[in-house]
Each structure stands twice: as structure tokens, then as C-alpha cells.
PDB file of C-alpha atoms and ligand atoms in Angstrom:
ATOM      1  CA  MET A 279      18.930 -16.312  16.577  1.00 58.00           C
ATOM      2  CA  ARG A 280      16.877 -14.963  19.595  1.00 62.00           C
ATOM      3  CA  TYR A 281      19.025 -12.693  21.738  1.00 63.00           C
ATOM      4  CA  THR A 282      18.282 -13.342  25.321  1.00 61.00           C
ATOM      5  CA  ALA A 283      17.865  -9.962  27.526  1.00 56.00           C
ATOM      6  CA  ASN A 284      21.747  -9.886  29.112  1.00 52.00           C
ATOM      7  CA  MET A 285      23.238 -10.422  25.612  1.00 56.00           C
ATOM      8  CA  LEU A 286      20.736  -7.143  24.631  1.00 54.00           C
ATOM      9  CA  GLN A 287      21.976  -5.463  27.706  1.00 49.00           C
ATOM     10  CA  ALA A 288      25.744  -6.410  26.801  1.00 45.00           C
ATOM     11  CA  SER A 289      25.060  -4.234  24.009  1.00 47.00           C
ATOM     12  CA  THR A 290      23.969  -0.346  24.476  1.00 56.00           C
ATOM     13  CA  SER A 291      25.166   0.971  21.952  1.00 86.00           C
ATOM     14  CA  LYS A 292      23.886  -0.014  18.721  1.00 96.00           C
ATOM     15  CA  PRO A 293      19.878   0.042  17.629  1.00 98.00           C
ATOM     16  CA  ALA A 294      17.936  -2.795  18.978  1.00 98.00           C
ATOM     17  CA  ILE A 295      14.873  -3.171  16.739  1.00 98.00           C
ATOM     18  CA  LEU A 296      11.486  -5.520  17.066  1.00 98.00           C
ATOM     19  CA  PHE A 297       9.201  -5.197  14.732  1.00 99.00           C
ATOM     20  CA  VAL A 298       5.535  -5.790  15.856  1.00 99.00           C
ATOM     21  CA  CYS A 299       2.667  -7.739  13.393  1.00 98.00           C
ATOM     22  CA  LEU A 300      -0.992  -8.509  14.460  1.00 98.00           C
ATOM     23  CA  GLY A 301       0.430 -13.010  13.939  1.00 98.00           C
ATOM     24  CA  ASN A 302       4.694 -12.713  13.791  1.00 98.00           C
ATOM     25  CA  ILE A 303       4.249 -14.851  10.127  1.00 98.00           C
ATOM     26  CA  CYS A 304       4.505 -12.916   7.472  1.00 98.00           C
ATOM     27  CA  ARG A 305       4.914  -8.295   8.418  1.00 98.00           C
ATOM     28  CA  SER A 306       7.093  -9.036  11.257  1.00 99.00           C
ATOM     29  CA  PRO A 307       9.151 -11.639   9.479  1.00 98.00           C
ATOM     30  CA  MET A 308       9.579  -9.876   5.955  1.00 98.00           C
ATOM     31  CA  ALA A 309      10.746  -6.549   7.763  1.00 99.00           C
ATOM     32  CA  GLU A 310      13.083  -8.699   9.890  1.00 99.00           C
ATOM     33  CA  GLY A 311      14.878 -10.378   7.132  1.00 99.00           C
ATOM     34  CA  ALA A 312      14.767  -6.253   5.427  1.00 99.00           C
ATOM     35  CA  LEU A 313      16.555  -4.366   7.914  1.00 98.00           C
ATOM     36  CA  LYS A 314      18.768  -7.001   8.123  1.00 98.00           C
ATOM     37  CA  SER A 315      19.143  -6.909   4.398  1.00 98.00           C
ATOM     38  CA  ALA A 316      20.052  -3.239   4.141  1.00 98.00           C
ATOM     39  CA  ALA A 317      21.791  -3.031   7.604  1.00 98.00           C
ATOM     40  CA  ALA A 318      24.164  -5.432   6.133  1.00 98.00           C
ATOM     41  CA  LYS A 319      23.824  -3.717   2.772  1.00 98.00           C
ATOM     42  CA  ILE A 320      25.711  -0.653   4.144  1.00 98.00           C
ATOM     43  CA  GLY A 321      27.641  -2.102   7.164  1.00 97.00           C
ATOM     44  CA  LEU A 322      24.928  -1.343   9.730  1.00 98.00           C
ATOM     45  CA  ASP A 323      25.480  -3.086  13.575  1.00 98.00           C
ATOM     46  CA  VAL A 324      22.190  -3.368  14.521  1.00 98.00           C
ATOM     47  CA  ILE A 325      19.713  -6.132  16.601  1.00 98.00           C
ATOM     48  CA  VAL A 326      16.634  -6.704  14.887  1.00 98.00           C
ATOM     49  CA  ASP A 327      13.684  -9.446  16.368  1.00 98.00           C
ATOM     50  CA  SER A 328      10.717  -9.690  15.523  1.00 98.00           C
ATOM     51  CA  VAL A 329       7.115 -10.753  18.103  1.00 98.00           C
ATOM     52  CA  GLY A 330       3.355 -11.348  17.391  1.00 98.00           C
ATOM     53  CA  THR A 331       0.673  -9.120  19.553  1.00 98.00           C
ATOM     54  CA  ALA A 332      -1.479 -12.469  19.422  1.00 98.00           C
ATOM     55  CA  ASN A 333      -0.971 -15.915  20.336  1.00 98.00           C
ATOM     56  CA  TYR A 334      -2.369 -17.325  16.969  1.00 97.00           C
ATOM     57  CA  HIS A 335       1.688 -18.815  16.116  1.00 98.00           C
ATOM     58  CA  ILE A 336       3.687 -19.104  18.993  1.00 98.00           C
ATOM     59  CA  GLY A 337       6.071 -21.578  17.250  1.00 98.00           C
ATOM     60  CA  GLN A 338       5.222 -21.450  13.698  1.00 98.00           C
ATOM     61  CA  ALA A 339       7.912 -20.603  10.413  1.00 98.00           C
ATOM     62  CA  PRO A 340       6.449 -18.031   8.419  1.00 98.00           C
ATOM     63  CA  ASP A 341       3.546 -18.790   6.333  1.00 98.00           C
ATOM     64  CA  PRO A 342       4.960 -20.060   2.791  1.00 98.00           C
ATOM     65  CA  ARG A 343       3.017 -16.609   1.369  1.00 98.00           C
ATOM     66  CA  ALA A 344       6.322 -14.322   3.257  1.00 98.00           C
ATOM     67  CA  ILE A 345       8.616 -16.656   2.985  1.00 98.00           C
ATOM     68  CA  ALA A 346       8.786 -17.167  -1.042  1.00 98.00           C
ATOM     69  CA  VAL A 347       8.513 -13.431  -1.872  1.00 98.00           C
ATOM     70  CA  ALA A 348      11.913 -12.685   0.503  1.00 98.00           C
ATOM     71  CA  ARG A 349      13.834 -15.230  -1.322  1.00 98.00           C
ATOM     72  CA  ALA A 350      12.436 -13.258  -4.214  1.00 98.00           C
ATOM     73  CA  ASN A 351      14.276 -11.011  -2.796  1.00 98.00           C
ATOM     74  CA  GLY A 352      17.514 -12.460  -2.157  1.00 98.00           C
ATOM     75  CA  VAL A 353      16.083 -12.686   1.588  1.00 98.00           C
ATOM     76  CA  ASP A 354      16.132 -15.777   3.900  1.00 98.00           C
ATOM     77  CA  ILE A 355      13.350 -15.635   6.644  1.00 98.00           C
ATOM     78  CA  GLY A 356      12.580 -19.168   7.156  1.00 98.00           C
ATOM     79  CA  GLY A 357      14.846 -19.384  10.220  1.00 98.00           C
ATOM     80  CA  VAL A 358      12.086 -17.135  12.181  1.00 98.00           C
ATOM     81  CA  ILE A 359       9.807 -18.766  15.180  1.00 98.00           C
ATOM     82  CA  GLY A 360       6.863 -16.792  15.876  1.00 98.00           C
ATOM     83  CA  ARG A 361       6.522 -15.833  18.882  1.00 98.00           C
ATOM     84  CA  GLN A 362       4.614 -13.106  21.521  1.00 98.00           C
ATOM     85  CA  LEU A 363       5.591  -8.969  22.696  1.00 98.00           C
ATOM     86  CA  THR A 364       6.285  -9.492  26.081  1.00 98.00           C
ATOM     87  CA  GLU A 365       7.600  -7.000  28.588  1.00 98.00           C
ATOM     88  CA  MET A 366      11.118  -7.591  28.603  1.00 98.00           C
ATOM     89  CA  ASP A 367      11.247  -6.502  24.761  1.00 98.00           C
ATOM     90  CA  PHE A 368      10.284  -3.154  26.267  1.00 98.00           C
ATOM     91  CA  LEU A 369      13.551  -3.015  27.895  1.00 98.00           C
ATOM     92  CA  ASP A 370      15.042  -5.393  25.782  1.00 97.00           C
ATOM     93  CA  PHE A 371      15.092  -3.600  21.873  1.00 98.00           C
ATOM     94  CA  THR A 372      15.879  -0.016  21.550  1.00 98.00           C
ATOM     95  CA  HIS A 373      12.956   0.389  18.797  1.00 98.00           C
ATOM     96  CA  ILE A 374       9.902  -1.308  18.701  1.00 98.00           C
ATOM     97  CA  PHE A 375       8.116  -0.426  15.559  1.00 99.00           C
ATOM     98  CA  ALA A 376       3.929  -1.975  14.784  1.00 99.00           C
ATOM     99  CA  LEU A 377       3.586  -2.254  11.206  1.00 99.00           C
ATOM    100  CA  ASP A 378      -0.564  -1.156  11.788  1.00 98.00           C
ATOM    101  CA  THR A 379      -1.507   1.323  13.630  1.00 98.00           C
ATOM    102  CA  ALA A 380      -3.918  -1.926  15.216  1.00 98.00           C
ATOM    103  CA  ASN A 381      -1.115  -3.500  17.371  1.00 98.00           C
ATOM    104  CA  MET A 382       0.338   0.007  17.601  1.00 98.00           C
ATOM    105  CA  ALA A 383      -2.688   0.096  20.276  1.00 98.00           C
ATOM    106  CA  GLY A 384      -2.239  -2.793  21.352  1.00 98.00           C
ATOM    107  CA  ILE A 385       1.542  -2.743  22.163  1.00 98.00           C
ATOM    108  CA  LYS A 386       0.961   0.764  23.747  1.00 98.00           C
ATOM    109  CA  ALA A 387      -1.669  -1.209  26.006  1.00 98.00           C
ATOM    110  CA  ARG A 388       1.075  -3.186  27.576  1.00 98.00           C
ATOM    111  CA  ALA A 389       3.896  -0.854  27.345  1.00 98.00           C
ATOM    112  CA  PRO A 390       5.404  -1.304  31.192  1.00 98.00           C
ATOM    113  CA  ARG A 391       6.190   2.150  33.239  1.00 97.00           C
ATOM    114  CA  HIS A 392       9.357   1.257  33.462  1.00 96.00           C
ATOM    115  CA  GLY A 393      10.278   0.302  29.260  1.00 97.00           C
ATOM    116  CA  THR A 394      12.734   2.477  27.873  1.00 97.00           C
ATOM    117  CA  ALA A 395      11.629   1.472  24.065  1.00 98.00           C
ATOM    118  CA  ARG A 396      10.614   3.731  20.904  1.00 98.00           C
ATOM    119  CA  ILE A 397       7.683   3.118  19.989  1.00 98.00           C
ATOM    120  CA  ALA A 398       6.280   4.150  16.309  1.00 98.00           C
ATOM    121  CA  LEU A 399       5.704   2.945  13.307  1.00 99.00           C
ATOM    122  CA  LEU A 400       7.440   1.277  10.513  1.00 99.00           C
ATOM    123  CA  LEU A 401       6.116   3.801   7.791  1.00 98.00           C
ATOM    124  CA  ASP A 402       6.572   6.639  10.303  1.00 98.00           C
ATOM    125  CA  ALA A 403      10.428   6.115   8.904  1.00 98.00           C
ATOM    126  CA  VAL A 404       9.306   7.024   5.764  1.00 98.00           C
ATOM    127  CA  GLU A 405       9.108  10.722   4.691  1.00 97.00           C
ATOM    128  CA  GLY A 406       5.597  11.343   3.174  1.00 98.00           C
ATOM    129  CA  ARG A 407       4.130   8.829   4.772  1.00 98.00           C
ATOM    130  CA  GLU A 408       4.541   8.553   8.747  1.00 98.00           C
ATOM    131  CA  GLY A 409       1.318   7.593  10.700  1.00 98.00           C
ATOM    132  CA  LYS A 410       0.111   5.346   7.592  1.00 98.00           C
ATOM    133  CA  SER A 411      -0.297   0.896   8.202  1.00 98.00           C
ATOM    134  CA  VAL A 412       1.474  -1.467   6.406  1.00 98.00           C
ATOM    135  CA  PRO A 413      -1.876  -3.391   5.362  1.00 97.00           C
ATOM    136  CA  ASP A 414      -2.124  -7.270   6.182  1.00 97.00           C
ATOM    137  CA  PRO A 415      -1.711  -9.826   3.450  1.00 98.00           C
ATOM    138  CA  TYR A 416      -2.841 -12.909   5.512  1.00 97.00           C
ATOM    139  CA  TYR A 417      -6.399 -12.955   3.417  1.00 97.00           C
ATOM    140  CA  GLY A 418      -4.802 -11.389   0.456  1.00 95.00           C
ATOM    141  CA  ASP A 419      -2.956 -13.192  -2.850  1.00 94.00           C
ATOM    142  CA  SER A 420       0.719 -13.403  -3.815  1.00 93.00           C
ATOM    143  CA  GLN A 421       0.378 -10.114  -5.588  1.00 96.00           C
ATOM    144  CA  GLU A 422      -0.425  -8.106  -2.384  1.00 97.00           C
ATOM    145  CA  PHE A 423       2.587 -10.445  -0.610  1.00 98.00           C
ATOM    146  CA  GLU A 424       4.384  -8.938  -3.406  1.00 98.00           C
ATOM    147  CA  GLN A 425       3.560  -4.794  -2.171  1.00 98.00           C
ATOM    148  CA  CYS A 426       3.925  -5.610   0.771  1.00 98.00           C
ATOM    149  CA  TRP A 427       7.311  -6.625   0.304  1.00 98.00           C
ATOM    150  CA  LYS A 428       8.349  -3.735  -1.743  1.00 98.00           C
ATOM    151  CA  THR A 429       6.506  -1.072   1.099  1.00 98.00           C
ATOM    152  CA  ILE A 430       8.551  -2.723   3.796  1.00 98.00           C
ATOM    153  CA  ASP A 431      11.481  -3.088   1.887  1.00 98.00           C
ATOM    154  CA  GLU A 432      11.837   0.244   0.908  1.00 98.00           C
ATOM    155  CA  ALA A 433      10.983   1.146   4.466  1.00 98.00           C
ATOM    156  CA  CYS A 434      14.352  -0.513   6.243  1.00 98.00           C
ATOM    157  CA  HIS A 435      15.989   0.903   4.113  1.00 98.00           C
ATOM    158  CA  ALA A 436      15.169   4.311   5.258  1.00 98.00           C
ATOM    159  CA  LEU A 437      15.071   3.080   8.740  1.00 98.00           C
ATOM    160  CA  ALA A 438      18.628   0.833   8.424  1.00 98.00           C
ATOM    161  CA  ARG A 439      20.468   5.171   6.902  1.00 98.00           C
ATOM    162  CA  THR A 440      18.554   6.756   9.417  1.00 98.00           C
ATOM    163  CA  LEU A 441      19.607   4.677  12.294  1.00 98.00           C
ATOM    164  CA  ALA A 442      23.405   4.918  10.949  1.00 97.00           C
ATOM    165  CA  ARG A 443      23.086   8.764  10.970  1.00 97.00           C
ATOM    166  CA  ASP A 444      21.368   8.656  14.332  1.00 96.00           C
ATOM    167  CA  GLY A 445      21.870   5.619  16.614  1.00 96.00           C
ATOM    168  CA  VAL A 446      20.056   4.222  19.460  1.00 96.00           C
ATOM    169  CA  ASN A 447      19.239   8.086  19.462  1.00 96.00           C
ATOM    170  CA  ALA A 448      17.379   7.686  16.122  1.00 97.00           C
ATOM    171  CA  ARG A 449      13.434   9.328  16.690  1.00 96.00           C
ATOM    172  CA  PHE A 450      10.797   8.324  14.620  1.00 96.00           C
TER     173      PHE A 450
HETATM  174  P1  4NP B 728       0.806 -10.800  10.987  1.00 71.35           P
HETATM  175  O1  4NP B 728      -0.042 -11.732   9.280  1.00 71.35           O
HETATM  176  O2  4NP B 728      -0.099 -10.419  11.097  1.00 71.35           O
HETATM  177  O3  4NP B 728       1.570  -9.604   9.128  1.00 71.35           O
HETATM  178  O4  4NP B 728       1.994 -11.283  10.988  1.00 71.35           O
HETATM  179  C1  4NP B 728      -1.374 -12.375  10.312  1.00 71.35           C
HETATM  180  C2  4NP B 728      -1.185 -13.631  10.563  1.00 71.35           C
HETATM  181  C3  4NP B 728      -1.824 -14.687  11.289  1.00 71.35           C
HETATM  182  C4  4NP B 728      -3.493 -13.477  11.292  1.00 71.35           C
HETATM  183  C5  4NP B 728      -3.605 -12.581  11.110  1.00 71.35           C
HETATM  184  C6  4NP B 728      -2.888 -11.368  10.394  1.00 71.35           C
HETATM  185  N1  4NP B 728      -4.131 -13.957  11.839  1.00 71.35           N
HETATM  186  O5  4NP B 728      -5.997 -14.373  11.347  1.00 71.35           O
HETATM  187  O6  4NP B 728      -4.021 -16.125  11.917  1.00 71.35           O
END
């Protein structure tokens, strides 16, 4: 489901995580599904959503290859609907995670002065992989989607553990 500003503001005590890639059809929907699944496994209450910095795929379902690799790993991301990063996202979410450094730059360029979300890379949540990007699998084959899922899923398990420990105050 998509969250409105009011729903998010009514729940300031729990982390609200937004994943951001370019198209919101491959990496960030996979991260959305992986974190929801990792959180459910450890009983973590967290809001999770995903967007793109670009407007290419607004209103679209994830790439069939992303849906397939998630499904093969027991996660359904077929209901994600592509949307683009908005100014409100910087207020509605406690943390915004870019999937790569290029999109991190895009996020920072759009951040309003009054934005409150902490901005980091997804792999900043993984010890030893700080500062690294999750490569774009869009022009790759199914093997690249599998590797992409593995990287994102491991990172989301690490992220879920940190959020369970530190909640909205988690720093990356
Ligand atoms: P994503 O992958 O950013 O992981 O969703 C891409 C999706 C679409 C395009 C590029 C990357 N594109 O150029 O349309």
C-alpha cells in the first residue's frame, strides 16, 4: 500500500524507510520487499516504501525479472506501483536509502532545507561495504538480478537488525 503524509506523521515512533533507485522498477522494489520480509521475521514494526529519482516508470509494476527473483526467494513485490521521489518524502520518512551513489546525489540535490529524513546508501547498513553502490541490473541478465537480490537481501537483514536495536535514531 502507499502511505499518506498523515498516516506517516501519526506514527513518528517507528522507523519509516524509503528506498530510492533510478526507475523504481528493479532495485528499490526488491529492497522494499526484502526489508518487509526481514522485518516480519524478527517482529520489527517498520513502514517501508520505494521510489525512483526518474519519472520513466511512474504507475508501472516492477520489471518482470525483479518480480521473478523476489518470488523465487519467497517475496511478492508484484503490487509495487512506480512513483517518483517528492519533496514530502523528506518529511514523511525517517530514513531515505539510495541504492547507488548516482541516485544518492539525485536525492541530495532535491532535499528541501526543512527535510528531516536521514539520507544514506543502503550498503552503509552493511559492515565493510559502506559507501558502495548496488549495481543497476536493468541491462543485465537473470544472473545479475539474482546477484542483485542477494546483495539487497543481505543488506536489508542487516538494516532490520540495526533498526530493531536503534529504532528511529539509527545512524548510517
Ligand atoms: P532501477 O533500474 O533503477 O533499479 O529501477 C532501472 C530501471 C529503468 C531504467 C534504468 C534503471 N531505465 O533506464 O528505464
